[in-house]
Tab-separated table of C-alpha atoms in Angstrom:
chain	number	residue	atom	x	y	z
A	297	MET	CA	-6.507	20.818	13.256
A	298	ILE	CA	-7.246	21.613	9.619
A	299	PRO	CA	-11.034	21.738	9.209
A	300	ASN	CA	-11.023	21.440	5.425
A	301	THR	CA	-8.490	20.365	2.862
A	302	ALA	CA	-7.818	21.190	-0.759
A	303	PHE	CA	-7.899	17.489	-1.553
A	304	ASP	CA	-11.664	17.947	-1.431
A	305	ALA	CA	-11.769	20.582	-4.144
A	306	SER	CA	-13.588	18.684	-6.878
A	307	PRO	CA	-15.723	15.671	-5.996
A	308	PRO	CA	-15.568	12.841	-8.521
A	309	PRO	CA	-18.488	10.643	-9.508
A	310	ALA	CA	-19.374	8.415	-6.585
A	311	PRO	CA	-18.096	4.911	-7.320
A	312	SER	CA	-19.821	1.712	-6.416
A	313	ARG	CA	-19.278	0.551	-2.854
A	314	ARG	CA	-18.560	-2.962	-3.997
A	315	SER	CA	-14.963	-3.621	-3.273
A	316	GLY	CA	-12.067	-5.999	-3.899
A	317	GLN	CA	-8.829	-6.806	-5.729
A	318	PRO	CA	-7.710	-9.397	-8.273
A	319	PRO	CA	-5.965	-12.595	-7.329
A	320	VAL	CA	-3.391	-12.699	-10.069
A	321	ARG	CA	-0.585	-10.745	-8.335
A	322	GLY	CA	0.531	-13.306	-6.613
A	323	LEU	CA	-2.546	4.038	15.168
A	324	SER	CA	-3.010	6.793	16.522
A	325	PRO	CA	-2.722	10.069	14.603
A	326	ARG	CA	0.473	10.469	16.617
A	327	LEU	CA	2.458	7.794	14.834
A	328	PRO	CA	5.405	6.398	16.784
A	329	LEU	CA	8.797	7.048	15.284
A	330	GLU	CA	10.145	4.239	13.159
A	331	GLN	CA	13.732	3.722	12.132
A	332	VAL	CA	13.848	1.291	9.244
A	333	SER	CA	16.796	-1.065	9.403
A	334	ASN	CA	20.029	0.042	7.789
A	335	VAL	CA	20.224	-1.888	4.532
A	336	GLU	CA	23.209	-0.938	2.372
A	337	PRO	CA	22.165	0.978	-0.757
A	338	GLY	CA	23.198	-0.206	-4.186
A	339	PRO	CA	22.613	-3.293	-6.317
A	340	ARG	CA	24.027	-5.947	-3.982
A	341	PRO	CA	21.781	-8.989	-4.308
A	342	LEU	CA	21.584	-11.367	-1.379
A	343	ASP	CA	22.693	-14.905	-2.055
A	344	LEU	CA	20.549	-17.035	0.232
A	345	ALA	CA	21.136	-20.344	-1.528
A	346	ARG	CA	22.972	-21.809	1.477
A	347	CYS	CA	20.406	-20.575	4.016
A	348	PRO	CA	17.649	-22.870	5.329
A	349	ALA	CA	14.388	-22.331	3.458
A	350	THR	CA	10.840	-23.637	3.799
A	351	PRO	CA	7.876	-23.169	1.429
A	352	TRP	CA	5.862	-20.024	2.148
A	353	GLN	CA	2.403	-20.854	3.499
A	354	GLY	CA	0.908	-17.370	3.688
A	355	ALA	CA	-0.735	-14.910	1.303
A	356	GLY	CA	0.452	-14.378	-2.253
A	357	SER	CA	0.037	-15.944	-5.672
A	358	GLN	CA	3.705	-16.283	-6.671
A	359	PRO	CA	6.079	-19.072	-5.602
A	360	ALA	CA	7.806	-18.007	-2.388
A	361	VAL	CA	9.962	-19.379	0.424
A	362	MET	CA	10.802	-18.313	3.949
A	363	VAL	CA	14.562	-18.123	4.465
A	364	MET	CA	16.507	-17.901	7.717
A	365	ARG	CA	19.646	-15.738	7.420
A	366	ASP	CA	21.458	-15.634	10.752
A	367	GLN	CA	18.726	-14.258	13.026
A	368	GLU	CA	16.750	-12.660	10.184
A	369	ARG	CA	13.748	-14.051	8.359
A	370	TRP	CA	13.297	-13.178	4.704
A	371	ARG	CA	10.283	-13.952	2.542
A	372	VAL	CA	11.611	-14.442	-0.985
A	373	LYS	CA	9.262	-14.586	-3.961
A	374	ALA	CA	9.831	-15.267	-7.612
A	375	THR	CA	8.917	-12.572	-10.131
A	376	ALA	CA	8.712	-12.440	-13.917
A	377	ASP	CA	12.288	-11.262	-14.377
A	378	SER	CA	15.160	-9.347	-12.788
A	379	ALA	CA	13.863	-5.992	-14.058
A	380	SER	CA	10.497	-6.564	-12.361
A	381	SER	CA	12.296	-7.463	-9.145
A	382	ALA	CA	14.445	-4.315	-9.308
A	383	ILE	CA	11.361	-2.144	-9.820
A	384	GLU	CA	9.593	-3.673	-6.833
A	385	VAL	CA	12.655	-3.249	-4.607
A	386	SER	CA	12.987	0.391	-5.750
A	387	LEU	CA	9.368	1.200	-4.963
A	388	GLY	CA	9.575	-0.448	-1.536
A	389	LYS	CA	12.557	1.712	-0.635
A	390	LEU	CA	10.804	4.832	-1.934
A	391	PHE	CA	7.860	4.031	0.344
A	392	GLN	CA	10.267	3.844	3.285
A	393	LEU	CA	11.617	7.333	2.470
A	394	THR	CA	8.345	8.818	3.765
A	395	GLY	CA	9.049	7.430	7.242
A	396	LEU	CA	6.040	5.104	7.073
A	397	LEU	CA	6.489	1.377	7.502
A	398	ALA	CA	7.257	-1.021	4.705
A	399	PRO	CA	9.506	-4.050	5.113
A	400	ASP	CA	13.115	-3.857	4.017
A	401	HIS	CA	13.478	-4.977	0.409
A	402	ALA	CA	16.456	-6.548	-1.350
A	403	LEU	CA	17.215	-8.342	-4.565
A	404	VAL	CA	17.970	-12.025	-3.996
A	405	SER	CA	20.196	-13.798	-6.481
A	406	ALA	CA	19.386	-17.310	-5.288
A	407	ALA	CA	17.309	-19.041	-2.633
A	408	GLU	CA	16.736	-22.702	-1.950
A	409	GLY	CA	13.469	-23.889	-3.459
A	410	LEU	CA	13.050	-21.110	-6.047
A	411	ALA	CA	13.881	-21.955	-9.629
A	412	GLY	CA	15.284	-19.607	-12.236
A	413	THR	CA	18.429	-17.602	-12.676
A	414	GLY	CA	16.801	-14.168	-12.446
A	415	GLN	CA	16.877	-12.124	-9.274
A	416	HIS	CA	14.002	-12.557	-6.845
A	417	VAL	CA	12.448	-10.099	-4.376
A	418	GLY	CA	13.242	-10.532	-0.689
A	419	THR	CA	11.400	-8.758	2.116
A	420	ARG	CA	12.406	-8.857	5.753
A	421	TYR	CA	9.692	-10.668	7.682
A	422	ASP	CA	8.001	-8.925	10.625
A	423	THR	CA	6.638	-11.540	13.008
A	424	ALA	CA	4.234	-9.022	14.587
A	425	PHE	CA	2.570	-8.122	11.271
A	426	GLN	CA	-1.077	-9.065	10.771
A	427	ASP	CA	-2.735	-8.238	7.477
A	428	LEU	CA	-5.907	-6.170	7.531
A	429	GLY	CA	-8.164	-9.028	6.456
A	430	ASP	CA	-6.999	-11.273	9.294
A	431	PHE	CA	-7.038	-8.413	11.791
A	432	LEU	CA	-10.640	-7.472	11.009
A	433	ILE	CA	-11.953	-10.930	11.938
A	434	SER	CA	-9.926	-11.084	15.161
A	435	ASP	CA	-11.139	-10.565	18.728
A	436	ALA	CA	-8.689	-7.668	19.000
A	437	ALA	CA	-10.408	-5.801	16.153
A	438	ALA	CA	-13.828	-6.521	17.632
A	439	ASP	CA	-12.664	-5.091	20.964
A	440	GLU	CA	-11.276	-1.992	19.226
A	441	ALA	CA	-14.463	-1.426	17.237
A	442	ALA	CA	-16.845	-2.002	20.142
A	443	ALA	CA	-14.886	0.108	22.669
A	444	GLY	CA	-16.739	-1.540	25.551
A	445	ASP	CA	-20.236	-1.068	24.062
A	446	PRO	CA	-22.112	-4.424	24.230
A	447	ASP	CA	-24.471	-3.479	21.380
A	448	ALA	CA	-21.563	-2.457	19.161
A	449	ARG	CA	-19.827	-5.727	19.987
A	450	ARG	CA	-22.880	-7.736	18.997
A	451	GLY	CA	-23.092	-5.844	15.717
A	452	TYR	CA	-19.439	-6.457	14.941
A	453	ASP	CA	-19.723	-10.128	15.855
A	454	ALA	CA	-22.668	-10.435	13.451
A	455	LEU	CA	-20.422	-9.168	10.663
A	456	ARG	CA	-17.751	-11.680	11.650
A	457	ALA	CA	-20.353	-14.439	11.489
A	458	TRP	CA	-21.468	-13.235	8.047
A	459	HIS	CA	-17.861	-13.346	6.870
A	460	ALA	CA	-17.255	-16.800	8.377
A	461	LYS	CA	-20.370	-18.194	6.701
A	462	ALA	CA	-19.275	-16.870	3.306
A	463	VAL	CA	-15.833	-18.416	3.712
A	464	ALA	CA	-17.299	-21.742	4.854
A	465	ASP	CA	-19.882	-21.830	2.053
A	466	ASN	CA	-17.254	-21.318	-0.608
A	467	ALA	CA	-14.954	-23.886	0.974
A	468	ALA	CA	-17.804	-26.418	0.800
A	469	LEU	CA	-18.465	-25.479	-2.815
A	470	LEU	CA	-14.825	-26.065	-3.718
A	471	ARG	CA	-14.758	-29.428	-1.971
A	472	GLY	CA	-17.776	-30.504	-3.982
A	473	ALA	CA	-16.405	-29.191	-7.271
A	474	GLY	CA	-12.970	-30.729	-6.745
A	475	VAL	CA	-11.140	-27.783	-8.338
A	476	ASP	CA	-9.477	-24.545	-7.245
A	477	TRP	CA	-11.679	-21.449	-7.128
A	478	TRP	CA	-10.187	-19.842	-10.201
A	479	ALA	CA	-11.076	-22.919	-12.286
A	480	LEU	CA	-14.786	-22.869	-11.446
A	481	GLN	CA	-17.168	-22.436	-14.356
A	482	GLY	CA	-20.868	-21.872	-14.997
A	483	ALA	CA	-23.278	-21.951	-12.078
A	484	ASP	CA	-20.513	-22.876	-9.612
A	485	ALA	CA	-18.471	-19.834	-10.654
A	486	ARG	CA	-21.498	-17.529	-10.282
A	487	ARG	CA	-22.312	-18.956	-6.867
A	488	HIS	CA	-18.721	-18.575	-5.697
A	489	ALA	CA	-18.593	-14.980	-6.959
A	490	ALA	CA	-21.783	-14.029	-5.117
A	491	THR	CA	-20.505	-15.550	-1.877
A	492	ASP	CA	-17.094	-13.957	-2.408
A	493	GLN	CA	-18.852	-10.599	-2.717
A	494	ALA	CA	-20.513	-11.216	0.651
A	495	ARG	CA	-17.114	-12.089	2.145
A	496	PHE	CA	-15.581	-8.804	1.029
A	497	ASP	CA	-18.641	-6.714	1.904
A	498	ALA	CA	-18.432	-8.071	5.455
A	499	LEU	CA	-14.741	-7.130	5.678
A	500	GLU	CA	-15.409	-3.630	4.352
A	501	ALA	CA	-18.268	-3.113	6.807
A	502	MET	CA	-15.990	-4.165	9.666
A	503	ASN	CA	-13.245	-1.865	8.417
A	504	ARG	CA	-15.596	1.121	8.579
A	505	LEU	CA	-16.240	0.369	12.261
A	506	LEU	CA	-12.591	0.546	13.346
A	507	PRO	CA	-11.636	3.530	15.500
A	508	VAL	CA	-10.414	6.593	13.655
A	509	ASP	CA	-6.766	6.201	14.674
A	510	LEU	CA	-6.498	2.812	12.971
A	511	ARG	CA	-8.321	4.108	9.897
A	512	CYS	CA	-5.948	7.080	9.744
A	513	GLU	CA	-3.084	4.609	9.527
A	514	GLN	CA	-4.729	3.209	6.417
A	515	LEU	CA	-5.116	6.728	5.048
A	516	ARG	CA	-1.429	7.512	5.514
A	517	HIS	CA	-0.448	4.477	3.503
A	518	TYR	CA	-3.146	5.131	0.905
A	519	VAL	CA	-1.665	8.570	0.165
A	520	VAL	CA	1.809	7.138	-0.413
A	521	SER	CA	0.353	4.355	-2.538
A	522	ARG	CA	-1.278	6.983	-4.736
A	523	TRP	CA	2.078	8.725	-5.093
A	524	LEU	CA	3.766	5.480	-6.115
A	525	GLY	CA	0.952	4.363	-8.410
A	526	ASN	CA	0.267	1.159	-6.476
A	527	TRP	CA	-2.938	-0.225	-7.981
A	528	ASP	CA	-2.866	-3.150	-5.563
A	529	GLN	CA	-2.910	-1.098	-2.369
A	530	LEU	CA	-5.069	-3.435	-0.259
A	531	ASN	CA	-5.635	-6.583	-2.350
A	532	TYR	CA	-8.962	-8.338	-2.674
A	533	ARG	CA	-8.357	-10.201	0.596
A	534	LEU	CA	-6.873	-7.098	2.285
A	535	GLU	CA	-3.457	-8.755	2.464
A	536	ASN	CA	-1.201	-5.936	1.226
A	537	PHE	CA	-1.740	-3.627	4.194
A	538	GLY	CA	-1.970	-4.451	7.861
A	539	TYR	CA	-0.733	-3.574	11.319
A	540	THR	CA	2.386	-4.407	13.234
A	541	LEU	CA	3.405	-3.420	16.754
A	542	ARG	CA	5.837	-0.689	17.768
A	543	ASP	CA	6.137	0.126	21.485
A	544	GLY	CA	2.865	-1.670	22.086
A	545	ALA	CA	0.893	0.398	19.534
A	546	ARG	CA	-0.556	-0.798	16.234
A	547	VAL	CA	1.188	0.866	13.296
A	548	GLY	CA	0.323	0.489	9.632
A	549	MET	CA	2.601	-1.438	7.287
A	550	SER	CA	2.340	-1.870	3.507
A	551	LEU	CA	3.556	-4.911	1.591
A	552	ASP	CA	3.942	-5.942	-2.030
A	553	PHE	CA	4.804	-3.213	-4.531
A	554	GLY	CA	4.459	-5.421	-7.577
A	555	SER	CA	1.941	-3.088	-9.249
A	556	SER	CA	3.609	0.180	-8.272
A	557	GLY	CA	5.220	2.784	-10.489
A	558	PRO	CA	5.217	1.944	-14.187
A	559	LEU	CA	5.025	-1.788	-13.511
A	560	GLY	CA	1.762	-3.315	-14.645
A	561	PHE	CA	0.538	-6.878	-14.999
A	562	ARG	CA	1.585	-9.976	-16.869
A	563	HIS	CA	0.641	-10.562	-20.485
A	564	PRO	CA	-1.974	-13.354	-20.380
A	565	GLN	CA	-0.160	-15.484	-22.951
A	566	SER	CA	3.555	-14.662	-22.730
A	567	GLY	CA	3.697	-13.978	-18.990
A	568	ALA	CA	5.879	-10.897	-19.618
A	569	MET	CA	5.416	-7.950	-17.305
A	570	LEU	CA	3.673	-5.055	-19.023
A	571	PRO	CA	4.093	-1.332	-18.365
A	572	LYS	CA	1.133	0.310	-16.632
A	573	ALA	CA	-0.095	1.991	-19.807
A	574	ASP	CA	-0.341	-1.395	-21.534
A	575	SER	CA	-2.007	-3.131	-18.600
A	576	ARG	CA	-5.392	-1.435	-18.481
A	577	THR	CA	-7.311	-4.155	-20.283
A	578	VAL	CA	-5.320	-6.923	-18.573
A	579	ALA	CA	-6.240	-5.436	-15.210
A	580	MET	CA	-9.909	-5.717	-16.101
A	581	ALA	CA	-9.852	-9.049	-17.930
A	582	GLN	CA	-7.687	-11.105	-15.594
A	583	ARG	CA	-10.315	-11.602	-12.899
A	584	PRO	CA	-11.861	-15.067	-13.178
A	585	PRO	CA	-15.674	-15.311	-13.141
A	586	SER	CA	-15.577	-16.981	-9.728
A	587	LEU	CA	-14.234	-13.780	-8.101
A	588	PHE	CA	-16.689	-11.017	-7.252
A	589	PRO	CA	-16.886	-8.682	-10.251
A	590	ILE	CA	-15.424	-5.242	-10.820
A	591	PRO	CA	-18.192	-2.617	-10.506
A	592	ASP	CA	-19.410	-1.139	-13.778
A	593	ALA	CA	-18.227	2.340	-12.751
A	594	PHE	CA	-14.644	1.092	-12.822
A	595	ALA	CA	-14.950	-1.107	-15.885
A	596	SER	CA	-16.286	1.853	-17.898
A	597	ASN	CA	-13.462	4.104	-16.638
A	598	VAL	CA	-10.635	2.004	-18.031
A	599	ALA	CA	-9.358	4.743	-20.371
A	600	GLU	CA	-8.890	7.112	-17.429
A	601	PHE	CA	-6.870	4.856	-15.155
A	602	ASP	CA	-3.739	6.313	-13.599
A	603	ALA	CA	-1.022	4.752	-15.753
A	604	PHE	CA	1.682	6.603	-13.818
A	605	GLY	CA	1.230	9.986	-15.406
A	606	PRO	CA	2.576	13.205	-13.842
A	607	ASP	CA	-0.529	13.706	-11.650
A	608	PRO	CA	-2.095	10.838	-9.680
A	609	GLY	CA	-5.367	12.773	-9.445
A	610	ASN	CA	-7.617	13.700	-6.541
A	611	LEU	CA	-7.124	11.404	-3.600
A	612	GLN	CA	-10.826	10.884	-3.076
A	613	ASP	CA	-11.287	9.651	-6.660
A	614	VAL	CA	-10.764	5.906	-6.321
A	615	LEU	CA	-11.999	5.504	-9.904
A	616	ALA	CA	-8.436	6.364	-10.927
A	617	TRP	CA	-7.363	2.804	-10.009
A	618	PRO	CA	-8.657	-0.383	-11.634
A	619	TYR	CA	-9.226	-1.846	-8.186
A	620	GLY	CA	-9.837	1.412	-6.350
A	621	PHE	CA	-13.187	0.077	-5.117
A	622	GLN	CA	-11.199	-1.948	-2.574
A	623	SER	CA	-10.052	1.380	-1.041
A	624	GLU	CA	-13.504	2.980	-0.932
A	625	SER	CA	-13.641	2.613	2.863
A	626	VAL	CA	-10.375	4.612	3.071
A	627	ALA	CA	-11.421	7.451	0.745
A	628	ALA	CA	-15.072	7.867	1.759
A	629	PRO	CA	-14.391	9.721	5.066
A	630	PHE	CA	-12.995	12.777	3.230
A	631	ARG	CA	-15.014	12.834	0.009
A	632	PRO	CA	-17.263	15.899	-0.374
A	633	PRO	CA	-19.827	16.709	0.824
A	634	VAL	CA	-18.625	14.761	3.874
A	635	ALA	CA	-16.928	16.987	6.443
A	636	PRO	CA	-13.832	15.055	7.476
A	637	ASP	CA	-13.370	13.995	11.055
A	638	PRO	CA	-10.753	16.338	12.579
A	639	ALA	CA	-8.320	13.423	12.869
A	640	VAL	CA	-8.780	12.608	9.175
A	641	ALA	CA	-8.207	16.237	8.156
A	642	ASP	CA	-5.175	16.331	10.433
A	643	THR	CA	-3.799	13.180	8.814
A	644	LEU	CA	-4.233	14.575	5.314
A	645	ALA	CA	-2.369	17.749	6.259
A	646	GLU	CA	0.362	15.641	7.855
A	647	MET	CA	0.749	13.655	4.650
A	648	GLY	CA	1.053	16.814	2.557
A	649	TYR	CA	3.833	17.910	4.897
A	650	ARG	CA	5.447	14.459	4.993
A	651	LEU	CA	5.592	14.126	1.210
A	652	ALA	CA	6.926	17.670	0.813
A	653	LEU	CA	9.828	16.825	3.130
A	654	VAL	CA	11.186	13.969	0.996
A	655	PRO	CA	14.100	15.513	-0.949
A	656	HIS	CA	14.254	15.283	-4.726
A	657	ALA	CA	17.862	14.115	-4.445
A	658	ALA	CA	16.852	11.258	-2.127
A	659	ILE	CA	14.249	10.054	-4.609
A	660	ALA	CA	16.818	10.225	-7.403
A	661	ARG	CA	19.409	8.379	-5.324
A	662	VAL	CA	17.101	5.423	-4.631
A	663	ILE	CA	16.302	5.142	-8.322
A	664	GLU	CA	19.953	5.486	-9.296
A	665	CYS	CA	20.943	2.661	-6.954
A	666	HIS	CA	18.191	0.159	-7.656
A	667	TRP	CA	16.401	0.842	-10.941
A	668	PRO	CA	16.729	-1.673	-13.814
A	669	THR	CA	18.311	-0.705	-17.121
A	670	ALA	CA	15.918	-2.749	-19.271
A	671	ALA	CA	14.876	-0.818	-22.359
A	672	GLU	CA	11.117	-1.253	-21.849
A	673	TRP	CA	11.120	0.721	-18.587
A	674	PRO	CA	11.800	4.461	-18.054
A	675	THR	CA	15.388	5.548	-17.593
A	676	PRO	CA	16.414	6.260	-13.984
A	677	GLN	CA	16.391	9.995	-14.742
A	678	ALA	CA	12.902	9.878	-16.279
A	679	MET	CA	11.563	7.762	-13.433
A	680	ALA	CA	12.952	10.080	-10.756
A	681	GLN	CA	11.499	13.099	-12.565
A	682	ARG	CA	8.060	11.484	-12.820
A	683	LEU	CA	8.097	10.617	-9.101
A	684	VAL	CA	8.882	14.230	-8.232
A	685	GLU	CA	6.099	15.435	-10.546
A	686	ARG	CA	3.591	13.116	-8.910
A	687	ARG	CA	4.706	14.085	-5.414
A	688	ASN	CA	4.481	17.783	-6.269
A	689	ALA	CA	1.003	17.345	-7.769
A	690	LEU	CA	-0.220	15.763	-4.524
A	691	VAL	CA	1.397	18.400	-2.297
A	692	ALA	CA	0.001	21.199	-4.490
A	693	ARG	CA	-3.521	20.172	-3.522
A	694	PHE	CA	-2.810	21.816	-0.196
A	695	ALA	CA	-2.509	25.564	-0.019
A	696	PRO	CA	0.792	26.403	1.723
A	697	ALA	CA	-1.298	28.126	4.388
A	698	GLN	CA	-2.959	24.817	5.267
A	699	ILE	CA	0.311	23.027	5.940
A	700	HIS	CA	1.631	26.116	7.722
A	701	GLU	CA	-1.440	26.110	9.987
A	702	TRP	CA	-0.921	22.397	10.703
A	703	ILE	CA	2.734	22.972	11.672
A	704	GLN	CA	1.812	25.860	13.956
A	705	ALA	CA	-1.074	23.951	15.552
A	706	ASP	CA	1.135	21.066	16.671
A	707	PRO	CA	4.865	21.825	16.334
A	708	SER	CA	5.852	18.742	18.348
A	709	ARG	CA	3.958	16.535	15.894
A	710	ALA	CA	5.639	18.291	12.968
A	711	ARG	CA	9.004	17.704	14.611
A	712	GLN	CA	8.168	14.026	15.045
A	713	VAL	CA	7.311	13.711	11.355
A	714	ARG	CA	10.591	15.406	10.386
A	715	GLN	CA	12.508	13.035	12.626
A	716	SER	CA	10.819	9.993	11.103
A	717	VAL	CA	11.622	11.141	7.557
A	718	ALA	CA	15.193	12.028	8.548
A	719	GLY	CA	15.641	8.605	10.145
A	720	ALA	CA	14.291	6.926	7.027
A	721	LEU	CA	16.736	8.883	4.837
A	722	THR	CA	19.636	7.619	6.936
A	723	ALA	CA	18.430	4.025	6.920
A	724	VAL	CA	17.697	3.856	3.191
A	725	LEU	CA	20.550	5.997	1.823
A	726	GLY	CA	23.283	5.654	4.437
A	727	PRO	CA	24.614	8.473	6.644
A	728	VAL	CA	26.720	10.313	4.029
A	729	ALA	CA	24.019	10.672	1.367
A	730	ALA	CA	21.391	11.276	4.051
A	731	ALA	CA	23.294	14.262	5.510
A	732	ARG	CA	22.557	16.299	2.403
A	733	GLY	CA	18.963	15.160	2.508
A	734	HIS	CA	18.625	16.305	6.119
A	735	THR	CA	19.733	19.788	5.075
A	736	ALA	CA	17.203	19.840	2.245
A	737	LEU	CA	14.478	18.594	4.585
A	738	GLU	CA	15.087	21.438	7.022
A	739	ARG	CA	14.985	23.962	4.158
A	740	VAL	CA	11.558	22.703	3.155
A	741	HIS	CA	10.358	22.888	6.756
A	742	ALA	CA	11.647	26.470	7.066
A	743	ARG	CA	9.824	27.472	3.889
A	744	LEU	CA	6.540	25.883	4.986
A	745	SER	CA	6.869	27.444	8.460
A	746	ARG	CA	7.241	31.034	7.247
A	747	THR	CA	4.378	33.369	7.965
A	748	ASP	CA	4.887	35.546	4.857
């Protein structure tokens, strides 16, 4: 195990513990191997117009449908335009390159029930997936958190009751007001916001009680989200991350990359998607008064937000994201002066190794195949270069000796990580392009394994 990590080098100001995410965007440390399904690379949109579709009833703020394609289920959502869709598909595939779980992404040219001629975003639906918000209020999560301790179970159940009361109180408020929550005004909006704060605080308190292996799954995905500049890592209802099942074990899965990379938020009037650098004020202003407010520490830090520059910053500094307060329960366990749990330190070292293994050429190939050519976004070459810069900045926060020590401490675990990244390269790029990536991966491993 790695007792300390260079990610902890310079503690940032402690942010508020109030947490959440705006509504306007629509395991064990020994992670089981995952082979993502073999989707052909290249801009080949799916035409699902002739496939049966039903309106989507789950999370998300954008129009969406569930489509049956042979034996596959695809959730297809509308986006602002084809360029936005291409960016989201690109970032989803980049996430998969790390060997961690994200659903397969594809452009969709047409689907029954979705208007518009632009290309939509399709994600392969995983029936075993349960988002973090729903998981936390489940009996399964209570059992995991209590671990057979009756007192711990009673404490967790009290948090569930607190959450349920907040949800019920706001539902009653909305019935009385006769409007949707985002349209509330005045005293009703303030009351809803206060109760919404209680709802999220209960979820965050429950999240902190989960066993360390499940929290380490969140940490793995948090690190990759920082690499990809995903401001909306959890979402204010904790819908963008959750757990699915692989070989009977809960494994983390991330969804929705609509605020990743250089992609920002919609212009309030025109509806056009804005680059990250132009979305700072939109990110702050778009929250309606009926949603629990952004903490002052984040609102006053707007000029320092990570707008997809070459360095995503220290991992423990959640102030770098507009909605980083939603991820406070992920970052707190390794923020100085806290001494990380050995499993947390081990996970951080694993993620430094995992990111280092992803070949530059593989990153460039994903961007080459899927990136839009719209003038307002970076060129494929510039985007690939920025992704490599950000990855290198994260990896550099580990001394090579730290990753070397991690490899030597558990070579079978290191081999498992290499196999998961290699399998992801094959699935995302295809066997021919992946063969070169496998060679590059082994070169990186050899370099990190040297004792000189």
